[in-house]
Coordinates of C-alpha atoms in Angstrom, one line a residue:
M1 CA 85.4 131.0 282.8
S2 CA 88.1 133.7 283.2
E3 CA 88.8 136.1 280.4
Q4 CA 91.7 135.2 278.3
Q5 CA 94.3 138.0 277.8
I6 CA 97.9 138.6 276.8
K7 CA 100.0 141.6 277.7
I8 CA 102.4 142.7 275.0
T9 CA 105.1 145.4 275.6
L10 CA 106.1 147.4 272.5
A11 CA 109.7 148.6 272.9
Q12 CA 110.0 151.5 270.4
L13 CA 113.7 152.1 271.0
N14 CA 116.8 153.7 269.3
P15 CA 119.5 151.1 268.6
T16 CA 123.0 152.0 267.4
V17 CA 124.4 150.1 264.4
G18 CA 127.3 147.9 265.6
D19 CA 126.8 148.5 269.3
V20 CA 125.8 145.0 270.1
T21 CA 126.5 145.3 273.8
G22 CA 124.6 148.6 274.1
N23 CA 121.6 147.3 272.1
A24 CA 121.4 144.2 274.3
A25 CA 121.4 146.5 277.3
K26 CA 118.5 148.4 275.9
A27 CA 116.6 145.2 275.2
R28 CA 117.3 144.0 278.8
A29 CA 116.0 147.3 280.3
A30 CA 112.9 147.0 278.1
R31 CA 112.3 143.5 279.4
D32 CA 112.7 144.7 283.0
K33 CA 110.0 147.3 282.3
A34 CA 107.8 144.7 280.7
K35 CA 108.3 142.4 283.6
A36 CA 107.3 145.2 286.0
D37 CA 104.1 145.8 283.9
G38 CA 103.3 142.1 284.2
A39 CA 103.7 141.5 280.4
D40 CA 103.9 138.2 278.7
L41 CA 105.9 139.3 275.7
V42 CA 108.2 142.3 274.9
V43 CA 108.8 143.1 271.2
L44 CA 111.8 144.9 269.7
S45 CA 112.3 146.1 266.2
E46 CA 113.9 144.6 263.1
L47 CA 117.6 143.6 263.4
F48 CA 117.5 145.4 266.8
I49 CA 120.6 143.7 268.2
A50 CA 122.7 144.7 265.2
G51 CA 121.1 148.1 264.6
Y52 CA 119.4 148.9 261.4
P53 CA 120.4 149.0 258.6
P54 CA 123.8 147.3 259.3
E55 CA 124.7 147.4 255.5
D56 CA 127.9 145.4 254.8
L57 CA 128.8 145.2 258.4
V58 CA 126.4 142.3 258.7
L59 CA 128.6 140.3 256.3
K60 CA 131.5 140.3 258.8
P61 CA 131.8 136.9 260.6
A62 CA 133.0 138.5 263.8
F63 CA 129.9 140.8 263.9
Q64 CA 127.5 137.9 263.1
S65 CA 129.1 135.9 266.0
A66 CA 128.8 138.9 268.4
C67 CA 125.1 139.3 267.6
R68 CA 124.4 135.6 268.1
A69 CA 126.3 135.6 271.4
A70 CA 124.2 138.5 272.6
I71 CA 121.0 136.8 271.6
E72 CA 122.0 133.6 273.4
E73 CA 122.8 135.5 276.6
L74 CA 119.4 137.3 276.4
A75 CA 117.8 133.9 275.9
R76 CA 119.4 132.4 279.0
E77 CA 118.1 135.4 281.0
T78 CA 114.5 134.5 280.2
E79 CA 114.8 131.5 282.5
D80 CA 113.7 133.8 285.3
G81 CA 110.0 133.2 284.3
G82 CA 109.5 136.8 283.1
P83 CA 108.2 137.8 279.7
A84 CA 109.3 136.3 276.5
M85 CA 111.2 138.5 274.1
L86 CA 110.8 138.8 270.3
I87 CA 113.9 140.5 269.0
G88 CA 115.4 141.1 265.5
T89 CA 118.9 139.8 264.8
P90 CA 121.1 138.6 261.9
W91 CA 121.2 134.8 262.0
V92 CA 123.5 132.3 260.2
E93 CA 122.0 128.9 259.5
D94 CA 123.3 126.2 257.1
G95 CA 125.8 128.7 255.8
K96 CA 123.1 131.3 254.9
L97 CA 122.7 134.7 256.5
Y98 CA 119.1 135.7 257.4
N99 CA 117.3 138.8 258.6
A100 CA 115.7 137.0 261.5
C101 CA 113.4 137.5 264.5
A102 CA 114.1 135.3 267.6
L103 CA 111.6 134.3 270.2
L104 CA 113.4 134.0 273.5
D105 CA 111.5 132.2 276.3
G106 CA 112.1 129.8 279.2
G107 CA 115.9 130.2 279.0
R108 CA 116.2 129.3 275.3
I109 CA 115.7 130.4 271.8
A110 CA 112.2 129.0 271.4
A111 CA 111.7 129.9 267.8
L112 CA 113.3 131.7 264.8
R113 CA 111.5 133.4 261.9
F114 CA 113.3 134.6 258.8
K115 CA 112.3 137.5 256.6
A116 CA 110.9 136.1 253.3
N117 CA 110.6 139.2 251.2
L118 CA 113.8 141.3 250.9
P119 CA 113.5 144.9 249.7
N120 CA 115.9 146.0 247.1
Y121 CA 114.6 149.5 246.1
G122 CA 115.1 153.0 247.3
V123 CA 117.3 153.0 250.4
F124 CA 117.2 149.2 250.8
D125 CA 119.8 146.7 249.6
E126 CA 118.8 143.4 251.4
K127 CA 118.8 141.0 248.5
R128 CA 122.5 141.4 248.3
L129 CA 123.0 140.8 252.0
F130 CA 120.5 138.2 253.2
A131 CA 119.1 134.9 252.0
R132 CA 115.4 134.7 251.5
G133 CA 113.6 132.9 254.4
P134 CA 110.6 130.5 253.9
A135 CA 107.1 131.5 254.8
S136 CA 106.5 130.0 258.2
G137 CA 103.7 129.5 260.7
P138 CA 103.1 131.4 263.9
V139 CA 105.0 131.1 267.1
T140 CA 103.3 130.4 270.4
V141 CA 103.5 132.7 273.4
R142 CA 101.5 131.8 276.6
G143 CA 99.1 129.7 274.5
V144 CA 98.5 132.5 271.9
R145 CA 99.6 131.9 268.3
I146 CA 101.6 135.0 267.1
G147 CA 102.3 135.6 263.5
V148 CA 105.7 137.4 262.9
P149 CA 106.0 138.8 259.4
I150 CA 109.1 141.1 259.3
C151 CA 108.7 144.5 257.7
E152 CA 108.7 143.9 253.9
D153 CA 106.7 140.7 254.5
I154 CA 103.5 142.8 254.7
W155 CA 104.3 145.2 251.8
L156 CA 102.8 143.1 249.0
E157 CA 104.3 143.5 245.5
E158 CA 102.9 142.3 242.1
S159 CA 105.7 139.9 241.4
E160 CA 106.0 136.1 241.0
D161 CA 108.7 135.7 243.6
Y162 CA 106.8 137.5 246.4
E163 CA 105.8 135.3 249.3
N164 CA 102.4 136.1 250.8
V165 CA 103.6 135.7 254.4
V166 CA 100.4 137.1 256.0
E167 CA 98.2 134.7 254.0
C168 CA 100.3 131.8 255.1
L169 CA 100.2 132.9 258.8
A170 CA 96.4 133.3 258.7
E171 CA 96.0 129.9 257.1
T172 CA 98.2 128.2 259.8
G173 CA 96.3 129.6 262.7
A174 CA 97.8 132.9 263.7
E175 CA 95.6 134.9 266.1
I176 CA 97.6 138.2 266.3
L177 CA 100.2 139.6 263.8
I178 CA 103.2 141.4 265.2
V179 CA 105.4 143.1 262.6
P180 CA 108.9 144.3 263.6
N181 CA 110.0 147.1 261.3
G182 CA 113.0 149.2 260.3
S183 CA 110.9 151.7 258.3
P184 CA 112.6 155.0 257.6
Y185 CA 110.8 158.3 257.8
A186 CA 109.8 160.1 254.6
R187 CA 107.1 162.8 254.1
D188 CA 103.6 161.3 254.2
K189 CA 105.0 157.8 255.0
A190 CA 102.6 157.4 257.9
D191 CA 99.6 157.4 255.5
L192 CA 101.3 154.8 253.3
R193 CA 102.1 152.5 256.3
L194 CA 98.5 152.7 257.5
S195 CA 97.1 151.8 254.1
I196 CA 99.4 148.8 253.9
V197 CA 98.4 147.6 257.4
V198 CA 94.7 148.2 256.7
A199 CA 95.0 146.0 253.6
R200 CA 96.7 143.2 255.5
V201 CA 94.2 143.3 258.4
T202 CA 91.3 143.3 255.9
E203 CA 92.7 140.3 254.0
S204 CA 93.6 138.2 257.1
G205 CA 90.9 139.3 259.5
L206 CA 93.6 139.5 262.2
P207 CA 94.6 142.4 264.5
L208 CA 98.1 143.7 263.7
V209 CA 100.8 145.4 265.7
Y210 CA 103.3 147.5 263.7
L211 CA 106.4 148.1 265.8
N212 CA 109.0 150.5 264.3
E213 CA 112.4 151.6 265.5
V214 CA 113.2 155.2 266.2
G215 CA 116.4 157.2 265.8
G216 CA 118.9 158.4 263.2
Q217 CA 121.3 156.2 261.3
D218 CA 123.5 158.3 258.9
E219 CA 121.0 159.8 256.4
L220 CA 118.0 157.7 257.5
I221 CA 115.6 158.7 260.2
F222 CA 113.4 156.2 261.9
D223 CA 110.4 157.9 263.3
G224 CA 108.9 155.2 265.5
A225 CA 105.2 156.0 265.4
S226 CA 104.4 152.4 266.1
F227 CA 100.7 151.5 266.2
A228 CA 98.2 148.6 266.3
L229 CA 94.9 148.0 264.6
N230 CA 92.1 145.8 265.8
A231 CA 90.6 143.3 263.4
D232 CA 87.7 145.7 262.7
L233 CA 90.3 148.3 261.6
S234 CA 89.8 150.5 264.7
V235 CA 93.0 151.9 266.2
A236 CA 94.1 149.9 269.1
A237 CA 97.1 152.0 270.1
Q238 CA 99.3 154.7 268.6
L239 CA 102.8 155.5 270.1
P240 CA 104.5 158.9 269.7
A241 CA 106.8 159.7 266.8
F242 CA 110.5 160.7 267.0
E243 CA 111.0 159.5 270.6
E244 CA 111.7 156.3 272.5
N245 CA 108.7 154.8 274.1
I246 CA 107.9 151.6 276.0
T247 CA 104.2 150.8 276.2
T248 CA 102.4 147.7 277.5
L249 CA 99.2 146.8 275.7
T250 CA 96.6 144.4 277.1
W251 CA 94.9 142.3 274.5
R252 CA 91.7 140.5 275.4
K253 CA 90.0 137.7 273.5
T254 CA 86.4 138.3 272.6
A255 CA 83.9 136.4 270.5
D256 CA 85.3 138.3 267.5
G257 CA 88.9 137.6 268.3
W258 CA 91.6 139.6 270.1
R259 CA 91.1 143.2 270.8
C260 CA 93.0 146.1 272.5
N261 CA 92.2 149.6 273.6
G262 CA 95.5 151.2 274.3
P263 CA 96.8 154.8 274.4
I264 CA 96.6 156.9 271.3
T265 CA 99.1 159.7 270.8
A266 CA 98.6 162.6 268.3
Q267 CA 101.1 162.5 265.5
L268 CA 103.2 165.2 263.9
E269 CA 102.5 165.9 260.3
G270 CA 103.9 168.0 257.4
D271 CA 106.5 170.6 258.2
K272 CA 106.4 169.8 261.9
A273 CA 107.4 166.2 261.2
D274 CA 110.1 167.3 258.8
Y275 CA 111.6 169.6 261.4
A276 CA 111.5 166.9 264.1
A277 CA 113.2 164.5 261.7
C278 CA 116.0 167.1 261.0
V279 CA 116.5 167.5 264.8
L280 CA 116.6 163.8 265.5
G281 CA 118.9 163.1 262.6
L282 CA 121.5 165.7 263.7
R283 CA 121.3 164.7 267.3
D284 CA 121.9 161.0 266.7
Y285 CA 124.7 161.6 264.1
V286 CA 126.6 163.8 266.6
R287 CA 126.0 161.6 269.7
K288 CA 126.4 158.2 268.1
N289 CA 129.7 159.2 266.4
G290 CA 131.0 160.7 269.6
F291 CA 131.4 164.4 268.7
P292 CA 131.5 166.7 271.7
G293 CA 129.5 169.4 269.9
V294 CA 129.1 171.2 266.6
L295 CA 130.1 174.5 265.0
L296 CA 128.8 176.2 261.9
G297 CA 129.4 179.4 259.9
V298 CA 126.7 181.9 260.7
S299 CA 126.3 184.2 257.8
G300 CA 123.2 186.1 258.7
G301 CA 121.4 184.1 256.0
I302 CA 118.4 181.8 256.4
D303 CA 120.0 178.5 255.8
S304 CA 122.7 178.8 258.5
A305 CA 120.0 180.3 260.8
L306 CA 117.7 177.3 260.4
C307 CA 120.7 174.9 260.9
A308 CA 121.7 176.8 264.0
A309 CA 118.2 176.5 265.4
I310 CA 118.1 172.7 264.6
A311 CA 121.5 172.2 266.2
V312 CA 120.4 173.9 269.4
D313 CA 117.2 172.0 269.5
A314 CA 119.1 168.8 269.0
L315 CA 122.1 169.3 271.3
G316 CA 121.6 172.3 273.5
A317 CA 123.1 175.7 273.2
D318 CA 126.2 174.7 275.1
K319 CA 127.1 172.2 272.4
V320 CA 126.8 174.7 269.5
R321 CA 129.3 177.3 268.3
G322 CA 128.5 179.9 265.7
V323 CA 131.3 181.7 263.7
M324 CA 130.8 184.7 261.5
L325 CA 133.4 185.0 258.8
P326 CA 133.0 188.4 257.2
F327 CA 134.7 189.8 254.1
R328 CA 134.3 193.2 252.5
Y329 CA 131.0 192.2 250.8
T330 CA 129.4 191.2 254.1
A331 CA 126.7 193.8 254.8
Q332 CA 126.2 195.3 258.2
V333 CA 122.7 193.9 258.3
S334 CA 124.2 190.4 258.0
L335 CA 126.5 191.0 260.9
D336 CA 123.6 192.4 263.0
D337 CA 121.2 189.6 262.1
A338 CA 123.8 186.9 262.9
A339 CA 124.5 188.5 266.3
K340 CA 120.8 188.6 267.0
L341 CA 120.4 184.9 266.0
A342 CA 123.3 183.8 268.3
A343 CA 121.9 185.8 271.2
A344 CA 118.4 184.4 270.7
L345 CA 119.7 180.8 270.6
G346 CA 122.2 181.4 273.4
I347 CA 125.1 180.0 271.5
R348 CA 128.8 180.9 271.7
Y349 CA 129.5 183.3 268.9
E350 CA 132.6 184.9 267.5
I351 CA 133.6 187.0 264.5
L352 CA 136.7 186.0 262.4
P353 CA 137.3 188.4 259.5
I354 CA 138.8 186.6 256.5
A355 CA 140.3 189.5 254.5
D356 CA 143.9 188.5 255.4
A357 CA 143.3 184.9 254.2
V358 CA 141.6 185.8 251.0
N359 CA 144.1 188.5 250.1
G360 CA 146.9 186.1 251.0
F361 CA 145.5 183.5 248.5
E362 CA 145.2 186.2 245.8
T363 CA 148.8 187.3 246.4
I364 CA 150.0 183.7 246.1
L365 CA 148.0 183.1 243.0
A366 CA 148.8 186.4 241.3
P367 CA 151.7 185.1 239.1
V368 CA 149.5 182.1 238.0
F369 CA 146.5 184.3 237.3
K370 CA 148.4 187.1 235.5
G371 CA 146.6 188.4 232.5
L372 CA 143.4 186.6 233.3
E373 CA 140.1 188.4 234.2
R374 CA 138.7 188.2 237.7
D375 CA 135.7 185.9 237.8
I376 CA 134.0 183.4 240.0
T377 CA 137.3 181.9 241.0
E378 CA 138.1 184.9 243.2
E379 CA 134.5 184.7 244.7
N380 CA 135.1 181.1 245.5
L381 CA 138.3 181.9 247.4
Q382 CA 136.1 183.5 250.0
A383 CA 134.0 180.4 250.5
R384 CA 137.1 178.2 250.6
A385 CA 138.8 180.4 253.1
R386 CA 135.8 180.1 255.4
G387 CA 135.7 176.4 254.9
T388 CA 139.3 176.1 255.8
L389 CA 138.9 178.1 259.0
L390 CA 135.9 176.2 260.1
M391 CA 137.7 172.9 259.6
A392 CA 140.7 174.2 261.5
I393 CA 138.5 174.9 264.5
S394 CA 136.9 171.5 264.1
N395 CA 140.3 169.9 264.0
K396 CA 141.5 171.7 267.1
T397 CA 138.3 171.3 269.3
G398 CA 136.8 168.0 268.0
A399 CA 133.5 169.7 267.2
M400 CA 131.9 168.7 264.0
V401 CA 131.2 171.3 261.3
V402 CA 127.6 171.4 260.3
T403 CA 127.2 172.3 256.6
T404 CA 124.2 174.3 255.7
G405 CA 123.4 173.9 252.0
N406 CA 119.7 173.3 251.1
K407 CA 118.4 170.8 248.5
S408 CA 117.8 173.6 245.9
E409 CA 121.5 174.5 246.1
M410 CA 122.7 170.9 246.1
S411 CA 120.5 170.2 243.0
V412 CA 121.9 172.9 240.8
G413 CA 125.5 173.1 242.2
Y414 CA 125.0 176.6 243.8
A415 CA 127.7 175.7 246.4
T416 CA 131.5 175.7 246.5
L417 CA 133.4 172.5 246.9
Y418 CA 135.9 172.6 249.8
G419 CA 134.2 175.8 250.9
D420 CA 130.6 176.1 252.1
M421 CA 130.2 172.4 251.3
N422 CA 132.8 171.5 254.0
G423 CA 131.4 169.7 257.0
G424 CA 130.4 166.4 258.6
F425 CA 126.6 166.5 258.3
N426 CA 123.9 168.6 256.8
P427 CA 120.5 168.6 258.6
I428 CA 118.7 170.5 255.7
K429 CA 120.3 168.6 252.7
D430 CA 116.9 167.3 251.7
I431 CA 115.0 170.5 252.3
Y432 CA 114.3 172.8 249.4
K433 CA 114.8 176.6 249.8
T434 CA 111.1 177.4 249.9
E435 CA 110.7 174.8 252.6
V436 CA 113.6 176.4 254.5
F437 CA 111.6 179.6 254.7
R438 CA 108.5 177.7 255.9
L439 CA 110.4 175.7 258.6
S440 CA 112.1 178.9 259.8
S441 CA 108.8 180.6 260.3
L442 CA 107.4 177.5 261.9
R443 CA 110.3 177.2 264.4
N444 CA 109.6 180.8 265.6
A445 CA 106.0 179.7 266.6
W446 CA 106.6 176.1 267.7
K447 CA 109.3 173.6 268.7
P448 CA 109.0 169.8 269.0
D449 CA 108.7 168.0 272.3
G450 CA 112.2 167.3 273.7
A451 CA 113.8 170.1 271.7
L452 CA 116.5 171.8 273.8
G453 CA 116.3 175.3 272.4
P454 CA 114.3 178.2 273.7
M455 CA 110.7 178.9 272.8
G456 CA 109.7 181.9 270.8
E457 CA 111.3 183.9 268.0
V458 CA 114.8 182.4 267.6
I459 CA 115.3 183.3 263.9
P460 CA 115.1 187.1 263.4
V461 CA 112.3 187.9 261.1
N462 CA 114.6 190.0 258.9
I463 CA 116.6 186.9 258.1
I464 CA 113.4 185.3 256.8
I465 CA 112.1 188.2 254.7
R466 CA 115.5 189.4 253.4
P467 CA 116.3 188.3 249.8
P468 CA 118.8 185.4 250.0
T469 CA 122.4 186.3 249.0
A470 CA 125.8 184.5 249.1
E471 CA 127.5 188.0 249.5
L472 CA 130.4 187.1 247.3
R473 CA 130.2 190.4 245.4
E474 CA 128.5 193.7 245.7
N475 CA 124.7 193.7 245.7
Q476 CA 124.6 190.0 244.9
T477 CA 121.4 188.0 245.3
D478 CA 120.7 184.3 244.6
Q479 CA 118.1 185.4 242.0
D480 CA 121.0 186.9 239.9
S481 CA 122.1 183.3 239.1
L482 CA 118.9 181.2 239.7
P483 CA 115.2 181.4 238.8
P484 CA 112.9 182.4 241.6
Y485 CA 113.0 179.7 244.2
E486 CA 109.2 179.1 243.9
V487 CA 109.8 178.2 240.2
L488 CA 113.1 176.5 240.7
D489 CA 111.8 174.2 243.5
A490 CA 108.7 173.3 241.6
I491 CA 110.8 172.2 238.6
L492 CA 113.3 170.4 240.8
E493 CA 110.6 168.4 242.6
R494 CA 109.4 167.2 239.2
L495 CA 112.9 166.4 238.0
V496 CA 114.3 164.7 241.2
E497 CA 111.4 163.2 243.1
R498 CA 109.1 162.4 240.2
E499 CA 111.7 161.8 237.4
E500 CA 109.4 163.6 234.9
P501 CA 110.5 164.1 231.3
L502 CA 111.2 167.7 230.4
A503 CA 108.4 167.6 227.9
T504 CA 105.9 166.8 230.6
I505 CA 107.2 169.7 232.8
I506 CA 107.1 172.1 229.9
E507 CA 103.5 171.0 229.1
A508 CA 102.6 171.8 232.8
G509 CA 103.3 175.5 232.0
F510 CA 107.0 176.0 232.9
D511 CA 109.2 178.0 230.6
R512 CA 111.2 175.7 228.2
D513 CA 114.4 177.7 228.6
V514 CA 114.2 177.7 232.4
V515 CA 113.4 174.0 232.5
T516 CA 116.2 173.0 230.2
R517 CA 118.7 175.2 232.1
V518 CA 117.7 173.7 235.5
D519 CA 118.0 170.2 234.1
R520 CA 121.5 171.0 232.7
L521 CA 122.6 172.4 236.1
L522 CA 121.2 169.3 237.9
N523 CA 123.1 167.0 235.6
I524 CA 126.5 168.8 235.7
A525 CA 126.4 169.1 239.5
E526 CA 126.5 165.4 240.2
Y527 CA 130.2 165.4 240.9
K528 CA 129.7 168.0 243.7
R529 CA 126.9 166.0 245.3
R530 CA 129.1 162.9 245.4
Q531 CA 131.5 164.9 247.6
A532 CA 128.8 166.4 249.8
A533 CA 128.3 165.6 253.5
P534 CA 125.6 163.1 254.4
G535 CA 122.3 164.7 255.5
V536 CA 118.8 163.9 256.8
K537 CA 116.4 162.3 254.3
V538 CA 112.9 163.6 254.5
T539 CA 111.6 163.4 250.9
R540 CA 110.8 160.3 249.0
K541 CA 114.0 160.7 246.9
N542 CA 117.1 162.3 248.5
F543 CA 120.5 162.7 247.0
G544 CA 122.7 159.8 248.1
R545 CA 120.8 156.7 249.2
D546 CA 117.9 157.2 246.8
R547 CA 119.1 159.0 243.7
R548 CA 122.4 157.5 242.4
Y549 CA 123.3 158.9 239.0
P550 CA 126.6 158.4 237.2
I551 CA 128.9 161.4 237.3
T552 CA 130.1 160.6 233.8
N553 CA 126.9 160.8 231.8
R554 CA 126.3 162.0 228.3
F555 CA 122.5 161.5 228.2
R556 CA 120.4 164.6 228.0
D557 CA 116.6 165.0 227.8
F558 CA 116.0 167.8 225.2
G559 CA 112.3 168.2 226.1
K560 CA 110.9 166.6 223.0
A561 CA 107.7 164.6 223.1
L562 CA 108.5 161.0 223.9
P563 CA 108.1 158.6 221.0
E564 CA 105.5 155.8 221.3
P565 CA 107.0 152.3 221.5
D566 CA 106.9 150.4 218.2
E567 CA 105.4 147.1 219.3
K568 CA 105.6 145.8 215.7
L569 CA 109.4 145.5 216.1
V570 CA 109.1 143.2 219.1
T571 CA 108.7 139.6 218.0
R572 CA 107.0 137.0 220.1
T573 CA 110.2 135.0 220.5
S574 CA 112.1 138.0 221.6
R575 CA 109.9 138.1 224.8
A576 CA 110.2 134.4 225.4
S577 CA 112.4 133.0 228.2
A578 CA 115.5 131.0 227.4
E579 CA 113.8 127.9 228.7
A580 CA 110.8 128.4 226.5
F581 CA 112.9 129.0 223.5
E582 CA 115.0 125.9 224.0
G583 CA 111.8 123.9 224.4

């Protein structure tokens, strides 16, 4: 008796939201590769034909129709006898919109499966967009019963309305689980995904293929890193992260079920993964939105230096333009370091002094400011003059301005609206200042595969070791206005990512006055963050898609110990449902 096997091609690809024709072409090319490999099935990621996440675009009837027409055309093409295709798509049925996966085979849409569990936390908003699908049995490909849970369908929650899709599939005869995903990158996410998959494999006793998309979509980065586990929890295959990849896996049926021994690629971790995410995010934002290149203010400081390195790695030196905009407080060392940075990266570089612009503004404002003391207003005129000039160059050339504020600055408002906050995208928006230092040193010793910048020391060491300064007045340093970054970032991580009460942070050993001051700055800077450019998400809670606080907000945590709930005030009937009460 011949050995039973099935060849499954994993198409870890980079779709573009809204580019239905382009996404269909990618799917078609992946199927051609699968056909050449002798595959039985090619698998693409969640909502692939639409791009993920489509947000409210998916509610547009014309878009729904375009996605369906593309799926139907791809289905007709499977009449050639080549591999079947499993592809994510929005799908309207009986007046309801579903997050679906379509099996295309034999010239038709052979099966549809709908996502049952819709995430509505963090960056996700699917309960508002899609109807909940029923738990369904497996689909059949070349005689093999394939279970198709979609992304959240394997992330079990403790809630009454959660459908255990994997349990249903196992009970109805699935032999292999294939999970199409749109799972965004976040620090240490790979470990979380693996633990989830291990739990599902353990519960079901079935091998599982976890296929994730790759690429940048606004603030979200999809890292790919698709993988498969055998039923005994051994790694069957591991695809690379942060790059497109098409790999065909051969699964063979043994006495213990289906098994695969495929390629295993080492994964990036920690700071290397964060840096690669920043590069991919900027690259896709620029390319997918059609910008011919980017420009940025190069100050001789570490934030702009790191952003320049990321930009060159993402786009190539010929697509990056650095502009030094000095004023009388700009030190010669800043001019020297900026020039060295530009030379090391090989970018176009020019110096545009801003004295005439700043002095002109002050002359115009003199009658209005008469009798008032000089203060931060005049300092901010420098930043706003720079922002205006960078935007003018952008307007003239079409190049996008890269803004360079780090997460520490975005947290406490240490940035100037319509000045250094000007720009279209910020690759380090979710990177704290202490991490900026680490990533800069890392980049001088390493660069990710596919990066277009040069190897070696691209960020002058003096930029890394020099005390940070905005150079808006004589002998200014950031630490004149802020706590040391090691302290500031540790407090911010607890306030932003962990949402810890002030009392808890103070109990951990941080100075009460410093903690309350940082919390106050975080609260009052919300209006600035609402006007900030989008930027790459790398932490578990970024500003924008994750952390959405009201601008008008009078609540303040004063660092007092939290009172214990008084359960005696809660009556039994106050917890009862309306139905129970009426009964």
